[in-house]
XYZ file of C-alpha atoms in Angstrom:
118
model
C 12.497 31.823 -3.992
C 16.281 32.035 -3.199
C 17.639 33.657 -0.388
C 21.034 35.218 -0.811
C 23.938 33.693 1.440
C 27.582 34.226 1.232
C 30.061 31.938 -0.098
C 32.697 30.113 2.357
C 35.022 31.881 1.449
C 33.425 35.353 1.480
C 32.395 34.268 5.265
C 33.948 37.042 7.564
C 35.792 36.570 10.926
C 34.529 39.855 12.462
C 31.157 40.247 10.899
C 30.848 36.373 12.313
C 32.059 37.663 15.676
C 29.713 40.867 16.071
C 26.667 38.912 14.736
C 27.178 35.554 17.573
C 27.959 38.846 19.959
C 24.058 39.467 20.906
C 22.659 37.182 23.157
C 19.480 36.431 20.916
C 21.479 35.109 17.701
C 23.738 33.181 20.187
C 20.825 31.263 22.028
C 19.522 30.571 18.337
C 23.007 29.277 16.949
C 23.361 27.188 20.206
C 20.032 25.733 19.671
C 20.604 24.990 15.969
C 23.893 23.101 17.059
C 21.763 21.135 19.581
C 19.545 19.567 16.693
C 22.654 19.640 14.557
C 21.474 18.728 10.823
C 17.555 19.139 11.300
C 16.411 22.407 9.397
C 14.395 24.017 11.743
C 10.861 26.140 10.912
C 11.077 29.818 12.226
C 8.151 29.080 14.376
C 10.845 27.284 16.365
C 11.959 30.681 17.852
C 8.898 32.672 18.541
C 9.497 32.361 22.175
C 12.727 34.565 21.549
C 11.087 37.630 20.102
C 8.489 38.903 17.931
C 8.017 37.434 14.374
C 9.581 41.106 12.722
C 12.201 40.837 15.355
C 12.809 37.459 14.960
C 12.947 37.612 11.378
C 15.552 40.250 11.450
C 17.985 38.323 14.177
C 17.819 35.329 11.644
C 18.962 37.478 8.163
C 21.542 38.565 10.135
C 22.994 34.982 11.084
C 22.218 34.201 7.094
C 23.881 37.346 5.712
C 27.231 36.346 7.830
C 26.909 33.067 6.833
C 26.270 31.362 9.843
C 22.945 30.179 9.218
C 21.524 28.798 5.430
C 17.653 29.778 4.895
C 15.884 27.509 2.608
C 12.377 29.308 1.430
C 9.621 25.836 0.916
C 6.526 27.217 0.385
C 5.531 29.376 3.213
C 7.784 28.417 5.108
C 11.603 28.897 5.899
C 14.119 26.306 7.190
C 16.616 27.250 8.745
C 20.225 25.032 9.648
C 23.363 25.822 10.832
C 26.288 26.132 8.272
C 28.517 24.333 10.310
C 30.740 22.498 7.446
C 31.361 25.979 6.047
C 32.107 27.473 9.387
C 34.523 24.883 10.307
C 36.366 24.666 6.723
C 36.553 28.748 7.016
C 37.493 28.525 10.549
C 38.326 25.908 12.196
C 37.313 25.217 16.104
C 35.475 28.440 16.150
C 31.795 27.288 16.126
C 32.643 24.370 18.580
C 34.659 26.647 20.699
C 31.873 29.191 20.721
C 28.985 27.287 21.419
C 30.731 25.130 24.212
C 31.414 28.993 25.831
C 27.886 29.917 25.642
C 27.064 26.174 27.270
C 24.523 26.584 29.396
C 24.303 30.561 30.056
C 21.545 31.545 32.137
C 21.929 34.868 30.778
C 20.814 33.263 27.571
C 17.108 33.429 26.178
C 15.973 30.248 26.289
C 14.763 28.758 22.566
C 12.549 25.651 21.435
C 9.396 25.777 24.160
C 7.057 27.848 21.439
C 4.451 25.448 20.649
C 3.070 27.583 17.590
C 4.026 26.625 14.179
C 3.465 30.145 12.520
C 6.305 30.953 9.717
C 7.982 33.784 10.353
């Protein structure tokens, strides 16, 4: 199974913007960025939110084109589309995640111990 994800160069500044805007997608983009190149199991973020909730957060950051879903098996793998990102807009992610730094205000992400796919 594919999921669908944008193209680089139908990635969109503002869509971008009001996606990393709520404070659940940024903690997960930060997090991805933080294991930078590891594709990451859903079950990863279950401490954020619910598994519908959570699922629905991490479309979002694929439809934009932040994130890149792979579908293996049961599960989904998720990675940050950083190369993209920074050919489309360069500075941006790096700028944005060194913002967000360490942000109380920030769920925290990466202490669920589960490994259910969402």
């Amino acid at each position: 199974m594919t999921l669908p994800h944008p193209t680089t160069d139908q990635i969109s500044l503002p869509i971008v913007l009001a996606v990393l805007g709520d404070p659940t997608r940024l903690a997960i983009v930060r997090y991805l960025a933080s294991k930078e190149g590891v594709p990451l199991n859903c079950s990863k973020f279950l401490d954020l939110a619910s598994k519908t909730n959570l699922s629905y957060h991490l479309a979002k950051l694929r439809e934009a084109g932040v994130t890149r879903t792979e579908a293996v098996g049961t599960s989904r793998l998720i990675t940050l589309r950083r190369d993209d990102l920074d050919r489309r807009f360069p500075g941006l992610l790096d700028s944005v995640i060194a913002a967000a730094g360490d942000d109380k205000a920030l769920p925290m992400v990466g202490t669920a111990d589960t490994e259910i796919d969402a």
